[in-house]
Coordinates of C-alpha atoms and ligand atoms in Angstrom, one line a residue:
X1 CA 2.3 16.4 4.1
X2 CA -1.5 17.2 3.6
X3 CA -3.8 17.3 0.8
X4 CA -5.8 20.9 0.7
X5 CA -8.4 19.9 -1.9
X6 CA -9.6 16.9 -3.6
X7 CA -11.5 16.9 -6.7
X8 CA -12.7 13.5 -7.9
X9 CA -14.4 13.4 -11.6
X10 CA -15.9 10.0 -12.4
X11 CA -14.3 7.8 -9.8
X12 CA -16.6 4.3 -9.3
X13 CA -19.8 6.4 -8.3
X14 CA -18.8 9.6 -7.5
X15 CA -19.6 11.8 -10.6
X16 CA -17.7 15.3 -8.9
X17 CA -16.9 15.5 -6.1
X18 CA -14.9 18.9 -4.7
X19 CA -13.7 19.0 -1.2
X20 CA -12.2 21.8 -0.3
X21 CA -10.4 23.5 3.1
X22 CA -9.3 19.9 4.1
X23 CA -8.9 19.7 7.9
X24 CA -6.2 17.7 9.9
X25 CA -9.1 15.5 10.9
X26 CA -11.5 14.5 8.1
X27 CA -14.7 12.9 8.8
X28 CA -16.3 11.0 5.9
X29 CA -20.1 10.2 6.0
X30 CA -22.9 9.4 4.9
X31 CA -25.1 6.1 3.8
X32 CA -24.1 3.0 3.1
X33 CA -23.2 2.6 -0.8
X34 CA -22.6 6.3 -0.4
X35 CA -19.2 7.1 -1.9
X36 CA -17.2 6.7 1.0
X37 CA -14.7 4.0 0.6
X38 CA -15.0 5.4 -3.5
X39 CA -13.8 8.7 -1.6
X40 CA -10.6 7.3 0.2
X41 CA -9.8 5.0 -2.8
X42 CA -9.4 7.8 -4.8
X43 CA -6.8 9.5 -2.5
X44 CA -4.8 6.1 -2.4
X45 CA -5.0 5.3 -6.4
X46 CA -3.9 9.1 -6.5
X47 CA -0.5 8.9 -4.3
X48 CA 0.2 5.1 -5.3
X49 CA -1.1 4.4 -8.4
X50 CA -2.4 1.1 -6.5
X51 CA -5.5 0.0 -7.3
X52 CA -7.9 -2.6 -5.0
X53 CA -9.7 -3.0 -8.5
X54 CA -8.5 -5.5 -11.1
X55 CA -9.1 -2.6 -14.0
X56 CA -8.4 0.6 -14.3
X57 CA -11.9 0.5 -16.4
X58 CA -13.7 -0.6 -13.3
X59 CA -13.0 2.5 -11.6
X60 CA -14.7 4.8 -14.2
X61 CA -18.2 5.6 -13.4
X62 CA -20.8 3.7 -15.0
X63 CA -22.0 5.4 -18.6
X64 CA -18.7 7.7 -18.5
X65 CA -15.4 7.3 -20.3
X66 CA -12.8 8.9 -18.3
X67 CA -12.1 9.3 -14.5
X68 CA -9.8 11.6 -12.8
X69 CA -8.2 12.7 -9.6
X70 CA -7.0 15.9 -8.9
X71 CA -5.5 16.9 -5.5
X72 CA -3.6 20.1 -3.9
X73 CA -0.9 18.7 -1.9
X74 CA 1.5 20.4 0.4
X75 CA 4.5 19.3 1.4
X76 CA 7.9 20.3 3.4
X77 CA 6.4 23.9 3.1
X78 CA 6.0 23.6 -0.5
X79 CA 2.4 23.2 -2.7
X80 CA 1.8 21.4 -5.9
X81 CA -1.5 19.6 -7.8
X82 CA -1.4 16.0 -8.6
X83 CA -3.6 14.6 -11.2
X84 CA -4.1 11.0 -12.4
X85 CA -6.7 10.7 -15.5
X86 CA -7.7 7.4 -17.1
X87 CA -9.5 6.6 -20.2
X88 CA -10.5 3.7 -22.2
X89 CA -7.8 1.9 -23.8
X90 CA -4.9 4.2 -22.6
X91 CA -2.7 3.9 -19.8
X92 CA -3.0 6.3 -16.9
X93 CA -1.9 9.8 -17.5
X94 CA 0.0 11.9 -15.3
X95 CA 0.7 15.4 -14.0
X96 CA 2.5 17.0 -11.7
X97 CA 1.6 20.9 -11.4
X98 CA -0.5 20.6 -14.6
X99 CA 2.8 19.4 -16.6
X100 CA 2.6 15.7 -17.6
X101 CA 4.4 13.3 -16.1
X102 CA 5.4 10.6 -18.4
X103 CA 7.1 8.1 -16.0
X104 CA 5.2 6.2 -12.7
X105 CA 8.7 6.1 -11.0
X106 CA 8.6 9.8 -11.0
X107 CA 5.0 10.5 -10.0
X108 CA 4.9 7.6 -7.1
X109 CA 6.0 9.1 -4.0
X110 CA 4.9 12.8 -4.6
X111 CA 2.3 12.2 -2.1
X112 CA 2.7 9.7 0.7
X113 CA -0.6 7.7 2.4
X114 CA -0.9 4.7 4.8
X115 CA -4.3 3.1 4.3
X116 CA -6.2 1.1 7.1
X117 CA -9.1 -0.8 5.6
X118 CA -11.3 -3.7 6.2
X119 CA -9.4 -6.1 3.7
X120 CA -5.8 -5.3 5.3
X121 CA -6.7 -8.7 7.6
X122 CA -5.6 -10.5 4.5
X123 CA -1.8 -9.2 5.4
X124 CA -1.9 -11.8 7.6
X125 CA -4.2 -14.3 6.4
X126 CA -3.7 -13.8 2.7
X127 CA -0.9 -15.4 0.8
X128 CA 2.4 -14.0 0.6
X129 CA 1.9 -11.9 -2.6
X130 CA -0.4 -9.8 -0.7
X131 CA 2.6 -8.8 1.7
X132 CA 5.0 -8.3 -0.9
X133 CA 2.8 -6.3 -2.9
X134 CA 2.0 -4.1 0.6
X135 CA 6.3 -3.5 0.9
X136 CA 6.3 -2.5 -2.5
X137 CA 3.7 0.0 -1.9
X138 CA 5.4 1.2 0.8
X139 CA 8.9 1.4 0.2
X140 CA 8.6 3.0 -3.1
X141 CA 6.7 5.6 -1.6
X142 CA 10.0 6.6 -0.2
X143 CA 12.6 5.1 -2.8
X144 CA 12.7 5.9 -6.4
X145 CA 15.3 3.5 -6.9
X146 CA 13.6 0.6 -5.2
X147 CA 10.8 1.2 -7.2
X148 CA 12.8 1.3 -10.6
X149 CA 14.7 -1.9 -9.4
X150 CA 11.3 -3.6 -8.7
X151 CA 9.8 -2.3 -12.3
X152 CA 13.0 -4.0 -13.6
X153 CA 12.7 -6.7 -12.1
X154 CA 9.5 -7.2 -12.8
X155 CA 10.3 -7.0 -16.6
X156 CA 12.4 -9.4 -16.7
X157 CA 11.3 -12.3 -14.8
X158 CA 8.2 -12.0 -16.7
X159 CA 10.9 -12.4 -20.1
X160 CA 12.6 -14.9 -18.4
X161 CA 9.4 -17.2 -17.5
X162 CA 8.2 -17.0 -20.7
X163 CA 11.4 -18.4 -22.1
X164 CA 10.7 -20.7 -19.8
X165 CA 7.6 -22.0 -20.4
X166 CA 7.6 -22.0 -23.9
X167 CA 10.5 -24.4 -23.8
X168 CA 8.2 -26.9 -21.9
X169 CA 10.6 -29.1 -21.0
X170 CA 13.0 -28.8 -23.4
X171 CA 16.5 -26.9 -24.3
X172 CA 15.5 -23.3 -24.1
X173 CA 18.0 -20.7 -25.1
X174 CA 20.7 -20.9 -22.6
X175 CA 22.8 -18.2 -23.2
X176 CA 19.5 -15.8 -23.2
X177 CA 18.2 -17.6 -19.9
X178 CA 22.0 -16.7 -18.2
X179 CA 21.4 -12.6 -19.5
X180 CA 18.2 -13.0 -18.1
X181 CA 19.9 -14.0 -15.0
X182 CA 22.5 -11.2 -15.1
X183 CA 19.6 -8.8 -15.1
X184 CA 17.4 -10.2 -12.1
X185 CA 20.6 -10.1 -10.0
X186 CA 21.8 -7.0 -10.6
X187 CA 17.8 -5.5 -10.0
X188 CA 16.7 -8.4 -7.4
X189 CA 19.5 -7.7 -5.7
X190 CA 18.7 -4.2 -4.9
X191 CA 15.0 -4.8 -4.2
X192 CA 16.5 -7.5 -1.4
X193 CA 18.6 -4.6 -0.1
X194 CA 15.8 -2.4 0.0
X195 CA 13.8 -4.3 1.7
X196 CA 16.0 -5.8 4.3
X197 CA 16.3 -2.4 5.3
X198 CA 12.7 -1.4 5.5
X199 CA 12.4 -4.7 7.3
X200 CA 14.8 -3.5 9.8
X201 CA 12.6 -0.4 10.7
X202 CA 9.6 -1.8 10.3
X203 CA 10.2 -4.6 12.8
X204 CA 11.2 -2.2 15.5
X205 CA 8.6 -0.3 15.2
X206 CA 5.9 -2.8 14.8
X207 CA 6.9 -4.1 18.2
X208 CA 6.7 -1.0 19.5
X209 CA 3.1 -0.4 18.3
X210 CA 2.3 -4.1 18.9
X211 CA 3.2 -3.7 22.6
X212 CA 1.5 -0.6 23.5
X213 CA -1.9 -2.1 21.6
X214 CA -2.1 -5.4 23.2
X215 CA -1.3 -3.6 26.2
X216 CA 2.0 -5.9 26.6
X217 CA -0.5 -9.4 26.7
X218 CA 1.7 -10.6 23.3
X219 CA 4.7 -11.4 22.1
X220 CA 4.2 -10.7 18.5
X221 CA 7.2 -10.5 15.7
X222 CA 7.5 -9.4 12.5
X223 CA 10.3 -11.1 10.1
X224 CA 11.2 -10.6 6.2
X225 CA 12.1 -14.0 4.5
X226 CA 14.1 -13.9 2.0
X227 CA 14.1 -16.9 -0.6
X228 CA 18.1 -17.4 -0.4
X229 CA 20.7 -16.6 2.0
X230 CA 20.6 -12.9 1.8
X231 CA 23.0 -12.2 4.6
X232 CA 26.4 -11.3 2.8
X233 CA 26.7 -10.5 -0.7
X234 CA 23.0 -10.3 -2.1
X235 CA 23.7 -10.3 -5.5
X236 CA 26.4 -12.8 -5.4
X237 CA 24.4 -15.5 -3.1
X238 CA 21.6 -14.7 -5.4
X239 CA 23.4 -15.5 -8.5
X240 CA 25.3 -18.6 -6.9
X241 CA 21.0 -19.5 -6.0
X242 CA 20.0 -19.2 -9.6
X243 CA 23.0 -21.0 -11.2
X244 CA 22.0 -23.9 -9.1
X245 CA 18.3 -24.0 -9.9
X246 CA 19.0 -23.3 -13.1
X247 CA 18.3 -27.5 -14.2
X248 CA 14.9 -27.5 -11.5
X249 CA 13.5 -24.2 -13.7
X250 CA 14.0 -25.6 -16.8
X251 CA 12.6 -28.6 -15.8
X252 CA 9.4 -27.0 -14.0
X253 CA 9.4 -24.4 -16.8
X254 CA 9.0 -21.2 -14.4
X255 CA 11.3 -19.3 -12.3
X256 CA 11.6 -20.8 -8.8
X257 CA 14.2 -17.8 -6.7
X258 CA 14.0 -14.5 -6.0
X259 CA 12.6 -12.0 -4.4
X260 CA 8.9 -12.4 -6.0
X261 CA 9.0 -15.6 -3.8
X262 CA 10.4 -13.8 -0.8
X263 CA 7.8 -13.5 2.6
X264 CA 7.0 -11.6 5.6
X265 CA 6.3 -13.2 8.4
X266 CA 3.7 -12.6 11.7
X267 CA 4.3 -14.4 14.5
X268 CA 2.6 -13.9 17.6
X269 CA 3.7 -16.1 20.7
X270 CA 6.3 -17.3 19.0
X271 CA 3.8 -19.1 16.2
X272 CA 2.8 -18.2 12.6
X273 CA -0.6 -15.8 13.2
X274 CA -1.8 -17.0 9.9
X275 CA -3.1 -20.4 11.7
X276 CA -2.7 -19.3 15.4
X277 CA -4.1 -15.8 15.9
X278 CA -8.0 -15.0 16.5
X279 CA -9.6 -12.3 14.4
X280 CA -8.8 -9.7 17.0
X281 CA -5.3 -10.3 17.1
X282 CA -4.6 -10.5 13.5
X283 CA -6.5 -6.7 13.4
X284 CA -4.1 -5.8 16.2
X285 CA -1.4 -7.3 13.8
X286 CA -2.6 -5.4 11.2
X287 CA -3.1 -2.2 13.0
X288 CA 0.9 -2.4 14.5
X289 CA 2.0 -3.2 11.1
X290 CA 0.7 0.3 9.5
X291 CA 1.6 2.2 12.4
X292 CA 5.3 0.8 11.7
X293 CA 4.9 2.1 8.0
X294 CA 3.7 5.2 8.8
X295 CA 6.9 5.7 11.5
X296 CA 9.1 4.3 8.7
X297 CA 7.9 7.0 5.8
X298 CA 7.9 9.9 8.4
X299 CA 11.3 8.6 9.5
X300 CA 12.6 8.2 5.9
X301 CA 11.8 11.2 4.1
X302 CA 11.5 13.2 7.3
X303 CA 7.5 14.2 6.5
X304 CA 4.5 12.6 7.5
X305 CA 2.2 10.6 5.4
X306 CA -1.8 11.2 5.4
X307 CA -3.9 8.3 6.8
X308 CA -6.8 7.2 5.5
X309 CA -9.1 5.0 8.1
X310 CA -12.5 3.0 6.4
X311 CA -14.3 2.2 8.9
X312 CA -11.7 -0.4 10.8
X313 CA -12.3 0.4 14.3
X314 CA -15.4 -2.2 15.0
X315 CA -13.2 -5.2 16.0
X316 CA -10.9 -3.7 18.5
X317 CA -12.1 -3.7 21.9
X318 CA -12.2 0.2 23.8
X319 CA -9.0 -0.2 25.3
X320 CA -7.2 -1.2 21.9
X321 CA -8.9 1.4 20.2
X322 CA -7.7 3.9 22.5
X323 CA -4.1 2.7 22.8
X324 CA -4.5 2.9 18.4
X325 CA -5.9 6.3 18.6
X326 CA -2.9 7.6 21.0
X327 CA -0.7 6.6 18.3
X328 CA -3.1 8.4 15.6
X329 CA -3.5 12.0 17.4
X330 CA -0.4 13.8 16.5
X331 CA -0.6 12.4 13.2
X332 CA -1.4 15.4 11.0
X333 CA -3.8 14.6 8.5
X334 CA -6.3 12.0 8.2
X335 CA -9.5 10.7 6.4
X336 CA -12.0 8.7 8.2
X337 CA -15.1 6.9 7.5
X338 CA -16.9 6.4 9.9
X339 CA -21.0 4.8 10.1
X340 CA -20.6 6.7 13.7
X341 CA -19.1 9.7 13.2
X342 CA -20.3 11.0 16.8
X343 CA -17.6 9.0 18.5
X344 CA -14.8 10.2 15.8
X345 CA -15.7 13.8 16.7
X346 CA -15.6 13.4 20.4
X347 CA -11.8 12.4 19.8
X348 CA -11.2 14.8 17.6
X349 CA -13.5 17.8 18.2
X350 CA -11.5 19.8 15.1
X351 CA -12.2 17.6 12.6
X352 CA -14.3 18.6 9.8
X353 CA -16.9 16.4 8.8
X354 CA -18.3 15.8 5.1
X355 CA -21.4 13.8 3.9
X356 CA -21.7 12.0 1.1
X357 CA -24.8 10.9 -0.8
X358 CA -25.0 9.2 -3.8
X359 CA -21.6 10.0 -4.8
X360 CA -21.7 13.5 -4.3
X361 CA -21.2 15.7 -1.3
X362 CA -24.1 17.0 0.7
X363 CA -22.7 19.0 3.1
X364 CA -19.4 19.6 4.8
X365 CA -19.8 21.0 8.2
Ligands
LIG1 N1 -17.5 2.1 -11.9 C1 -18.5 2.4 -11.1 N2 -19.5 3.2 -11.5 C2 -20.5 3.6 -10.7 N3 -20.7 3.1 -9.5 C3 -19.8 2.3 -9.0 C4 -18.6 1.8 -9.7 N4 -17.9 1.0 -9.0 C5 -18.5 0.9 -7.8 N5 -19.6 1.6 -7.8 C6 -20.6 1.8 -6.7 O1 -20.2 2.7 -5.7 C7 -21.1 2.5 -4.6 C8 -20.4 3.1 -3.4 O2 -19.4 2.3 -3.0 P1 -18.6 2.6 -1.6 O3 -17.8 3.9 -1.7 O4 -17.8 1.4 -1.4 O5 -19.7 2.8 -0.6 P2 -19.6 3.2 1.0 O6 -20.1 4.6 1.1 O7 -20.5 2.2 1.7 O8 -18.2 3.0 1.4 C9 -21.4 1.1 -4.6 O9 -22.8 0.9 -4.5 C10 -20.8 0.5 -5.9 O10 -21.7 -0.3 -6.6
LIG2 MG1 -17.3 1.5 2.6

């Protein structure tokens, strides 16, 4: 896929911003405290509805009361306009060719991005949250169902630890806790499923990736833990898991199995990288890890994602960086920021380049 045009409207600091006649190749510059990273944040919030900001209100300009993101996208030969708008007090609103979309799980995968930015490090070193939340992204990109499995899910753990906790330690509801149950089997179930799959692909691919970047120096692995036996029946050892905790979460008053507990693991040498790997391994991690997703999307709904790149090349030594930009050139369509754009358009002498300055565009050359 590729996004044509971009129109931004009161996104963090950018007040409008057009860009139009995207390239394949799209440099981003300007300043520091431009716009830039404000620039690619708005392409991600627009395909994933993910936000690396705690509000929605914190991404609406200062002094305004709306924000929106408006993008031509092309796909599989065929065009449509995205828009996400958000204002005070309201959910986000969607469209989809100007007609509202009142669902997320129908708007979420209409356009596909894998994003490489500074805080991706904390894949590895972050806590396990952070690489659940990054296969959710992913996989319901590419799976509607996942994704309504997961809001599902979601729903009702939330119900079910609420029962939980307000019991404190006493007799809660039983027969409620055991529907409750029903329900995160029946949903968990299929978000395991979907995930052991994507797992599956992923770790293939990362190795790939992961060998041809380290030029073949490490042995690095990449493993999805599930928090029970999910080899057979999923929904049956999951069940058979809750009906034995069942005493422990009524005791500790919160939901102890599942796949919100569930992990995926880095290893490099054989070793957990969280604790073993330096900084320029884990970014070589990193780096393998979205090249697997990006092979994974492009594999699973047969078209490629776009890729947005802020400013993540500064820790990779040259030969890493060229092994990573072997993998990028085919891709078609990306976004980079870049401090030095004069070494992004000696890679790629197509790209079109496009300065930013306080929040606006200057010029696009
Ligand atoms: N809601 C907001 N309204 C206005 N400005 C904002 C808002 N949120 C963040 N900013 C500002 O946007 C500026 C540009 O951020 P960023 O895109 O990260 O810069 P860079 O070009 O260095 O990547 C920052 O100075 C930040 O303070
Ligand atoms: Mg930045």
């Amino acid at each position: 896929m590729r996004i044509g045009s971009l129109f931004v409207h009161n996104f963090k600091n950018l007040g409008e911003l057009n860009l139009t006649q995207l390239s394949g190749v799209n440099i981003i510059t300007g300043r520091n405290a431009s716009g830039k990273t404000n620039t690619l944040q708005s392409i991600y919030f627009l395909s994933t509805l993910s936000t690396q900001f705690k509000t929605y209100q914190q991404a609406v300009r200062f002094g305004a009361d709306f924000f929106s993101v408006k993008a031509a996208v092309e796909s599989s030969g065929s065009e449509k306009t995205l828009e996400v708008r958000y204002g005070p007090g309201r959910d986000v609103k969607l469209k989809q060719n100007g007609n509202v979309v009142a669902k997320k799980s129908d708007y979420i995968g209409e356009s596909r991005v894998v994003n490489f930015a500074f805080e991706d490090i904390d894949l590895v070193r972050g806590s396990p949250g952070e690489r659940r939340r990054a296969l959710n992204i992913l996989i319901s990109q590419v799976n509607r169902s996942y994704l309504k499995s997961l809001q599902k899910y979601t729903a009702v753990l939330s119900q079910k630890n609420k029962l939980l906790s307000d019991a404190a330690g006493k007799k809660p509801d039983i027969a409620l806790l055991e529907t409750f149950n029903e329900q995160l089997c029946g949903a968990g179930a299929e978000v395991v499923q979907g995930r052991k799959e994507a797992a599956v692909f992923l770790t293939g691919a990362f190795d790939l990736a992961h060998r041809k970047i380290s030029l073949g120096l490490e042995k690095a692995s990449l493993e999805y833990k599930c928090s029970f036996d999910s080899a057979g029946d999923i929904k049956a050892a999951f069940m058979e898991k809750l009906k034995n905790l069942l005493p422990a979460e009524i005791a500790r008053g919160v939901s102890l199995v599942g796949p919100h507990k569930d992990d995926l693991i880095f290893l490099i040498n054989g070793r957990d990288a969280k604790y073993y790997a330096s900084d320029g391994q884990q970014r070589t991690l990193v780096f393998s890890f979205k090249l697997a997703e990006y092979r994974y999307m492009q594999e699973t709904v047969k078209d490629d994602p776009v890729i947005l790149l802020d400013d993540v090349f500064y820790e990779l030594d040259a030969e890493r960086k060229a092994a990573v930009l072997e993998f990028l050139r085919p891709m078609p369509q990306m976004f980079i920021v870049s401090l030095d754009d004069e070494w992004v358009k000696k890679v790629f002498p197509d790209a079109r380049s496009f300065r930013i300055s306080g929040g606006a565009l200057q010029n696009a050359i």
